[in-house]
PDB file of C-alpha atoms in Angstrom:
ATOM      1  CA  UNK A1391       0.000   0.000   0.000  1.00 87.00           C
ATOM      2  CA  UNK A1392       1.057   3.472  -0.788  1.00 90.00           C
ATOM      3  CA  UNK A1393      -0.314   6.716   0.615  1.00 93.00           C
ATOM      4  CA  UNK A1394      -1.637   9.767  -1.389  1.00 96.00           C
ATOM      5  CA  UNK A1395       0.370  12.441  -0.481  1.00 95.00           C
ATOM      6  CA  UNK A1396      -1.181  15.867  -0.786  1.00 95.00           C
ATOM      7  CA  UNK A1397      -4.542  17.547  -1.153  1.00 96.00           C
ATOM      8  CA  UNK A1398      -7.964  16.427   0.385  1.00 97.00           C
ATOM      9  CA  UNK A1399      -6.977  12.726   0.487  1.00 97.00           C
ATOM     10  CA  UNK A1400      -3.696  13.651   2.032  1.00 96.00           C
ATOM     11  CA  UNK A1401      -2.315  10.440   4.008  1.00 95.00           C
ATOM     12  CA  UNK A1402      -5.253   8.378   2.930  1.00 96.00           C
ATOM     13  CA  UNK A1403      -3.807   4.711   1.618  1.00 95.00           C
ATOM     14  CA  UNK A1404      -4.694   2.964  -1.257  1.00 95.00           C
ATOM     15  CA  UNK A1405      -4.002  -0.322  -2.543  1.00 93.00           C
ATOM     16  CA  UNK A1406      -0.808  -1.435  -5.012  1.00 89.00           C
ATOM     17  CA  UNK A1407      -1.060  -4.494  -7.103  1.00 83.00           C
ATOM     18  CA  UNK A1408       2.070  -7.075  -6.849  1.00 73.00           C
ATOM     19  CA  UNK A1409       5.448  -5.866  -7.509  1.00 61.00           C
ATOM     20  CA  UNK A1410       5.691  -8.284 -10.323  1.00 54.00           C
ATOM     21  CA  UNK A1411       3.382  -6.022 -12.695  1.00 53.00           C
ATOM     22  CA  UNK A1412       3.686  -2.678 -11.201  1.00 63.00           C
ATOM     23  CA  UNK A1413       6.419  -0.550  -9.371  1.00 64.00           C
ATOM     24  CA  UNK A1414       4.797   2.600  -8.077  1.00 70.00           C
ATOM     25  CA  UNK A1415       6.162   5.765  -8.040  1.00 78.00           C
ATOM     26  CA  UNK A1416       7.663   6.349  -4.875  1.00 80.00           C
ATOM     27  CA  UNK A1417       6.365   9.334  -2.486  1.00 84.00           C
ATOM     28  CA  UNK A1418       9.529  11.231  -2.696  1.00 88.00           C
ATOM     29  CA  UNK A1419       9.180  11.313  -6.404  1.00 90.00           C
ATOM     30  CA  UNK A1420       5.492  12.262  -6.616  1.00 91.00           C
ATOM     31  CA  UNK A1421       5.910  14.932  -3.659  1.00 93.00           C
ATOM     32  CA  UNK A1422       8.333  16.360  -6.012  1.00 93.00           C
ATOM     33  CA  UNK A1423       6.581  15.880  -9.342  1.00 96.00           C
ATOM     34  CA  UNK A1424       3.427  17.130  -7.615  1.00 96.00           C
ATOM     35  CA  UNK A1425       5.661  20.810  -6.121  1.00 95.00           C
ATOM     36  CA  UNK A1426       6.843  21.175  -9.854  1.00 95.00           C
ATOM     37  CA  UNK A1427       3.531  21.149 -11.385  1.00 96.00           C
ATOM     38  CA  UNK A1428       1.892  23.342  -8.635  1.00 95.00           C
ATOM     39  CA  UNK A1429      -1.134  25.065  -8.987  1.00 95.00           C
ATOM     40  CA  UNK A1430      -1.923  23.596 -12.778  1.00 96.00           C
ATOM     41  CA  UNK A1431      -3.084  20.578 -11.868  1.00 98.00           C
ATOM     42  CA  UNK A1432      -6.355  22.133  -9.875  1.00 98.00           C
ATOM     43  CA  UNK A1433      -9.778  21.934 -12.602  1.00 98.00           C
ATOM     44  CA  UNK A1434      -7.115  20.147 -14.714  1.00 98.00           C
ATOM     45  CA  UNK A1435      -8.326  17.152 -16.780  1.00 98.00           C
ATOM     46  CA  UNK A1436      -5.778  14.529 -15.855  1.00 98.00           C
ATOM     47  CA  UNK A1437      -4.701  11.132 -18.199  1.00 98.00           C
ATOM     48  CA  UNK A1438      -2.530   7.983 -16.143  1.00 97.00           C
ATOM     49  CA  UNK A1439      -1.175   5.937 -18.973  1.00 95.00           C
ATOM     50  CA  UNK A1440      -0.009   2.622 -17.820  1.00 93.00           C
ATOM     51  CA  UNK A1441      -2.489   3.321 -14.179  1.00 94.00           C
ATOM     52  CA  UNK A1442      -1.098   0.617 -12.057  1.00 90.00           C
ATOM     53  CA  UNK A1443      -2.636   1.729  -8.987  1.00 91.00           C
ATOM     54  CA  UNK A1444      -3.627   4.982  -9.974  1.00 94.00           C
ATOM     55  CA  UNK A1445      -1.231   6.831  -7.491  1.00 94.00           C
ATOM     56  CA  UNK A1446      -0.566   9.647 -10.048  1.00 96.00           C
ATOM     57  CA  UNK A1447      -4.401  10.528 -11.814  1.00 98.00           C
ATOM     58  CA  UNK A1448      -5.481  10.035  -7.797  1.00 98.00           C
ATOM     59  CA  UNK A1449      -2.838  12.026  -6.533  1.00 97.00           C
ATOM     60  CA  UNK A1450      -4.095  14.623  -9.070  1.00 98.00           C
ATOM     61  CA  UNK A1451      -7.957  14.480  -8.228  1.00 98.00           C
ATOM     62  CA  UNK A1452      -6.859  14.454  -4.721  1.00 98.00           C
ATOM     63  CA  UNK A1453      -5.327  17.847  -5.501  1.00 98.00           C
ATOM     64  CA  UNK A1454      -7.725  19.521  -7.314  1.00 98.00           C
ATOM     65  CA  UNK A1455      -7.801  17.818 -10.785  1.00 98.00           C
ATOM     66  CA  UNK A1456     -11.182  17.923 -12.422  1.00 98.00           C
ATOM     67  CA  UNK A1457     -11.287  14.551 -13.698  1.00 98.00           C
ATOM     68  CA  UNK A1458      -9.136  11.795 -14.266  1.00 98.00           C
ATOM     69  CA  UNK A1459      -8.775   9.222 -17.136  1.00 98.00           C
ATOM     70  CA  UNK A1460      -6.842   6.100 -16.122  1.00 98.00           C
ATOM     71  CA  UNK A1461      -5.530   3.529 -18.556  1.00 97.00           C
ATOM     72  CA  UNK A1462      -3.760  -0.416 -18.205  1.00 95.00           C
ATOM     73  CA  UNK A1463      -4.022  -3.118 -20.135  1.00 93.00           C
ATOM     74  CA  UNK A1464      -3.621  -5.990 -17.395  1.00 92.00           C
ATOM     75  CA  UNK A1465      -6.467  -6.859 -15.175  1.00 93.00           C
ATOM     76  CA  UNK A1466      -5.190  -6.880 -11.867  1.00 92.00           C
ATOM     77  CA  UNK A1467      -4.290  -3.184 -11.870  1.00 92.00           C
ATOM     78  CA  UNK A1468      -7.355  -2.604 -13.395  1.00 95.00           C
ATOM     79  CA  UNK A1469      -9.527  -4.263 -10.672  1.00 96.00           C
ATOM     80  CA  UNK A1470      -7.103  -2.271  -7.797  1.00 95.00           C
ATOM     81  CA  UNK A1471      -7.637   0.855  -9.437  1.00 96.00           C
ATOM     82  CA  UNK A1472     -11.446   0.614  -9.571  1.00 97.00           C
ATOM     83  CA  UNK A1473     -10.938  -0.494  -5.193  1.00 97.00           C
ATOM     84  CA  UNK A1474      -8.767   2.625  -4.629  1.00 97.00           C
ATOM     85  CA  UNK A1475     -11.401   5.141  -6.894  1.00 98.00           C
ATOM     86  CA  UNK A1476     -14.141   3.564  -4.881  1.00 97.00           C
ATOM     87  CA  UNK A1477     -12.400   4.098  -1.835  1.00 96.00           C
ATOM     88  CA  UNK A1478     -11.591   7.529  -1.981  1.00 97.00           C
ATOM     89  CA  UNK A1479     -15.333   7.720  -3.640  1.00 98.00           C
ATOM     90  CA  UNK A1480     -14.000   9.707  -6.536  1.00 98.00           C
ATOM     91  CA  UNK A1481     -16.510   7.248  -9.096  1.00 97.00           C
ATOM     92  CA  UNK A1482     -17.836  10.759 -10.631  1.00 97.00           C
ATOM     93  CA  UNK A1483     -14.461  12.702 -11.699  1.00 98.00           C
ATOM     94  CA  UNK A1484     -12.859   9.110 -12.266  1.00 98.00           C
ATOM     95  CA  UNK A1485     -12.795   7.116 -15.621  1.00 98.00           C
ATOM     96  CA  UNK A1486     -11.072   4.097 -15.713  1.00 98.00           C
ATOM     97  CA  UNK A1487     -10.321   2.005 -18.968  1.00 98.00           C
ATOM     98  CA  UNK A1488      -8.646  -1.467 -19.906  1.00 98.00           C
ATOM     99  CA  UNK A1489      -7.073  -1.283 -23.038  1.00 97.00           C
ATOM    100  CA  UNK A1490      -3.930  -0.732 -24.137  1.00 94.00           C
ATOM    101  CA  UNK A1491      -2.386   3.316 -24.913  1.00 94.00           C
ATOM    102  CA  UNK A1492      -3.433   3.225 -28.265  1.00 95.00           C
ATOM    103  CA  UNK A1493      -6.877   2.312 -27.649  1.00 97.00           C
ATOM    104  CA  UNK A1494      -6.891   4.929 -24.965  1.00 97.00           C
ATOM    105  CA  UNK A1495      -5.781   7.915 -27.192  1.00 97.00           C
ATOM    106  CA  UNK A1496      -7.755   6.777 -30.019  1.00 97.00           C
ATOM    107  CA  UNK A1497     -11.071   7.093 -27.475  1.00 98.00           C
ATOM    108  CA  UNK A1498     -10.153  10.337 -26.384  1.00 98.00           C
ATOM    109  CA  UNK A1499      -9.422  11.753 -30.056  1.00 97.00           C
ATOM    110  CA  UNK A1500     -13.089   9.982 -30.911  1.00 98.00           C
ATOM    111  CA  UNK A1501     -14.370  11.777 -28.012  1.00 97.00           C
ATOM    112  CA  UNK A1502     -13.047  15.043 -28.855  1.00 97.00           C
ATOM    113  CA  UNK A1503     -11.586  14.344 -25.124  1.00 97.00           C
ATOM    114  CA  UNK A1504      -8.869  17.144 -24.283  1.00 97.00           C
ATOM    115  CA  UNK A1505      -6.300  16.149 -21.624  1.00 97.00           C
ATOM    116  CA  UNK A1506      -3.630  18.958 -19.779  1.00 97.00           C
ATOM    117  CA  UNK A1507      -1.675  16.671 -17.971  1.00 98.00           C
ATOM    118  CA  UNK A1508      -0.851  13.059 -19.140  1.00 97.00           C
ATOM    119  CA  UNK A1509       1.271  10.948 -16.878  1.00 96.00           C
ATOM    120  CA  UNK A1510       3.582   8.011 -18.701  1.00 93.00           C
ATOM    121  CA  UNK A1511       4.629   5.446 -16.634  1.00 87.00           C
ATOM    122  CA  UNK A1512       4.912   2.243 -18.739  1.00 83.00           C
ATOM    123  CA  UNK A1513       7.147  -1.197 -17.647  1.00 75.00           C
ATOM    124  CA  UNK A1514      10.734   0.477 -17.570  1.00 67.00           C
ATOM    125  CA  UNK A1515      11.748  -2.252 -19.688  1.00 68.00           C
ATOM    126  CA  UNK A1516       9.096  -1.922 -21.884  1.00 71.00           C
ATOM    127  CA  UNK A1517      10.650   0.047 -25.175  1.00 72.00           C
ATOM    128  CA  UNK A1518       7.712   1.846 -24.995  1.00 78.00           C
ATOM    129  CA  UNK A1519       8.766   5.394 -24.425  1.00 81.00           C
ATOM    130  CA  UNK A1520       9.754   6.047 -28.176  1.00 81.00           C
ATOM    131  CA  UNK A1521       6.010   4.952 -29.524  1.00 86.00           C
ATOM    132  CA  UNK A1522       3.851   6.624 -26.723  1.00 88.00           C
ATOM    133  CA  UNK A1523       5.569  10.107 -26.668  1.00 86.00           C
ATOM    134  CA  UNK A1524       5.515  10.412 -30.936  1.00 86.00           C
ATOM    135  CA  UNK A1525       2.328   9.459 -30.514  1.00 91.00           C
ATOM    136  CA  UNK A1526       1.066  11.790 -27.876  1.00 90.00           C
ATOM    137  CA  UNK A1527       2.579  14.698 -29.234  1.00 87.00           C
ATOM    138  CA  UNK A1528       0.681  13.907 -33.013  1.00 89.00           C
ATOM    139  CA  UNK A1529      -2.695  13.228 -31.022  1.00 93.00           C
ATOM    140  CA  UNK A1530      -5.370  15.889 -31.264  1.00 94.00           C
ATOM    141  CA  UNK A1531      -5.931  15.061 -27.567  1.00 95.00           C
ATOM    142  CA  UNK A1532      -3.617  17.028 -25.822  1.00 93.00           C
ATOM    143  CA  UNK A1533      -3.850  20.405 -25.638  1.00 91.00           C
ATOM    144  CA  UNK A1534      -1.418  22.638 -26.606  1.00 89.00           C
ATOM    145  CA  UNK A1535       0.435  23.889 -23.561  1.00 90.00           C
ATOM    146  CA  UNK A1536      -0.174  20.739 -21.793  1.00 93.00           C
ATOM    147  CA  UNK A1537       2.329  18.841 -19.929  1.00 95.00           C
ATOM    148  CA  UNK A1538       3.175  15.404 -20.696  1.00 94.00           C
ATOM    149  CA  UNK A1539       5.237  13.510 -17.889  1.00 94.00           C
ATOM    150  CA  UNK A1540       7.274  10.765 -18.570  1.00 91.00           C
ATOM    151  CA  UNK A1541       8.960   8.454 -15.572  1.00 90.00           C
ATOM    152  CA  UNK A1542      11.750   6.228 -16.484  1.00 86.00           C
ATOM    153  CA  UNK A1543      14.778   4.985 -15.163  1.00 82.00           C
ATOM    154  CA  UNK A1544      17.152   5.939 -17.586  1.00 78.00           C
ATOM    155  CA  UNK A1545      16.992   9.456 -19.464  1.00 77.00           C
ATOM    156  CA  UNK A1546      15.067   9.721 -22.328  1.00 73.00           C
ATOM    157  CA  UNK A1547      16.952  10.823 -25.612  1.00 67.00           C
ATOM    158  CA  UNK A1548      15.363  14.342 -26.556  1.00 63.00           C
ATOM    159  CA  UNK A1549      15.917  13.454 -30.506  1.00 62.00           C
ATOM    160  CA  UNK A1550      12.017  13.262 -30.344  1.00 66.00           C
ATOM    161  CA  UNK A1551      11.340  16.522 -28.489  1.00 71.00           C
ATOM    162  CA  UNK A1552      13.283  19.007 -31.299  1.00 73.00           C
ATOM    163  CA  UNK A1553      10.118  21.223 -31.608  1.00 77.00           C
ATOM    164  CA  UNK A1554       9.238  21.164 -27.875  1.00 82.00           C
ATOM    165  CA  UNK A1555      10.107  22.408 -24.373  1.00 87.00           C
ATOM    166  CA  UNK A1556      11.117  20.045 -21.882  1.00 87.00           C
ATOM    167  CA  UNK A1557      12.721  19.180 -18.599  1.00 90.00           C
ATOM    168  CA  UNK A1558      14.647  16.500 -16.969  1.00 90.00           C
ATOM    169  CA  UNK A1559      15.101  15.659 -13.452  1.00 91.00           C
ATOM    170  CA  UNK A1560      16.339  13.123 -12.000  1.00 91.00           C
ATOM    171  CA  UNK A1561      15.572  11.442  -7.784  1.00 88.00           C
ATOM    172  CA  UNK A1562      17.478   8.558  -7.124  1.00 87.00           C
ATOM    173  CA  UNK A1563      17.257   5.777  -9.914  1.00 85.00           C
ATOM    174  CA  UNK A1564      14.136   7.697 -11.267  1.00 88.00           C
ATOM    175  CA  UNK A1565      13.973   9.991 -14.456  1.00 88.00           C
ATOM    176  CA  UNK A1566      11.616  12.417 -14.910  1.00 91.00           C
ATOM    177  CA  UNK A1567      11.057  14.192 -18.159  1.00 90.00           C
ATOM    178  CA  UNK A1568       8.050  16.989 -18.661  1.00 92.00           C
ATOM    179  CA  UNK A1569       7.183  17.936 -22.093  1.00 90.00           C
ATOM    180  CA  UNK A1570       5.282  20.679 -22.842  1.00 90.00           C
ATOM    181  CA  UNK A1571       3.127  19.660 -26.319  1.00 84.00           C
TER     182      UNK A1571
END
């Protein structure tokens, strides 16, 4: 179990699934993702790609977001995320969906869905990074002006980012990279 951190759930706990398919973002690196992003994250309309738990989009409604989209394509995370959105009774600004990124982006684009803050956490080993961020920053979905975050544990080559700002930081064994589409 992990806690959420800030905002009007502050020190409530919610449930992880097994460290064999998800490694949650540890507190110190939220607290600090969360005191970088500051005050845009309140009526903000939040994405969690690869959800796990759903520490980050949580962490985000618990702080002011105005709803939250959560995505993962294995079950078990899905059925823990639903417990922990239940829990902190967040059902009406939560939307949680199985299905892989793809999927995901295509159902906001056929939505007309407009996200401001995405959150990219997929398997570090994954070789995912590449694929998700081109095609995130192509997508109609994300506004312009929008932050995309990206955790990793190596730094992510900024070959792909040429035409846009961004920031790296790095806590412990943890990357961080922000885009701004």
């Amino acid at each position: 179990m992990i806690r959420i951190i800030g905002g009007k759930h502050r020190s409530r706990m919610i449930q992880t699934p097994s460290s064999e398919i998800v490694l949650p973002t540890k507190n110190m690196v939220r607290e600090a993702l969360f005191s970088i992003l500051g005050r845009s994250v309140v009526n903000a309309a939040v994405l969690d790609l690869f959800a796990g738990s759903g520490a980050l989009g949580l962490e985000a409604l618990s702080r002011g977001a105005s709803k939250a989209f959560f995505c993962d394509s294995h079950p078990e995370p899905i059925r823990i995320l639903t417990d922990n959105i239940k829990t902190l009774k967040e059902e009406g600004r939560a939307e949680v969906h199985h299905c892989d990124y793809n999927e995901m982006i295509n159902y906001l684009e056929n939505n007309e869905i407009l996200v401001d803050i995405t959150f990219v956490d997929p398997p570090y080993e994954s070789g995912y990074y590449d694929a998700v961020i081109e095609r995130m920053l192509a997508s109609k979905a994300f506004k312009s002006g929008g932050k995309i975050i990206i955790e990793s544990r190596h730094e992510i080559a900024n070959y792909i980012l040429k035409n846009h700002e961004s920031r790296q930081y790095r806590y412990g064994q943890t990357h961080l990279l922000i885009v701004t589409k």
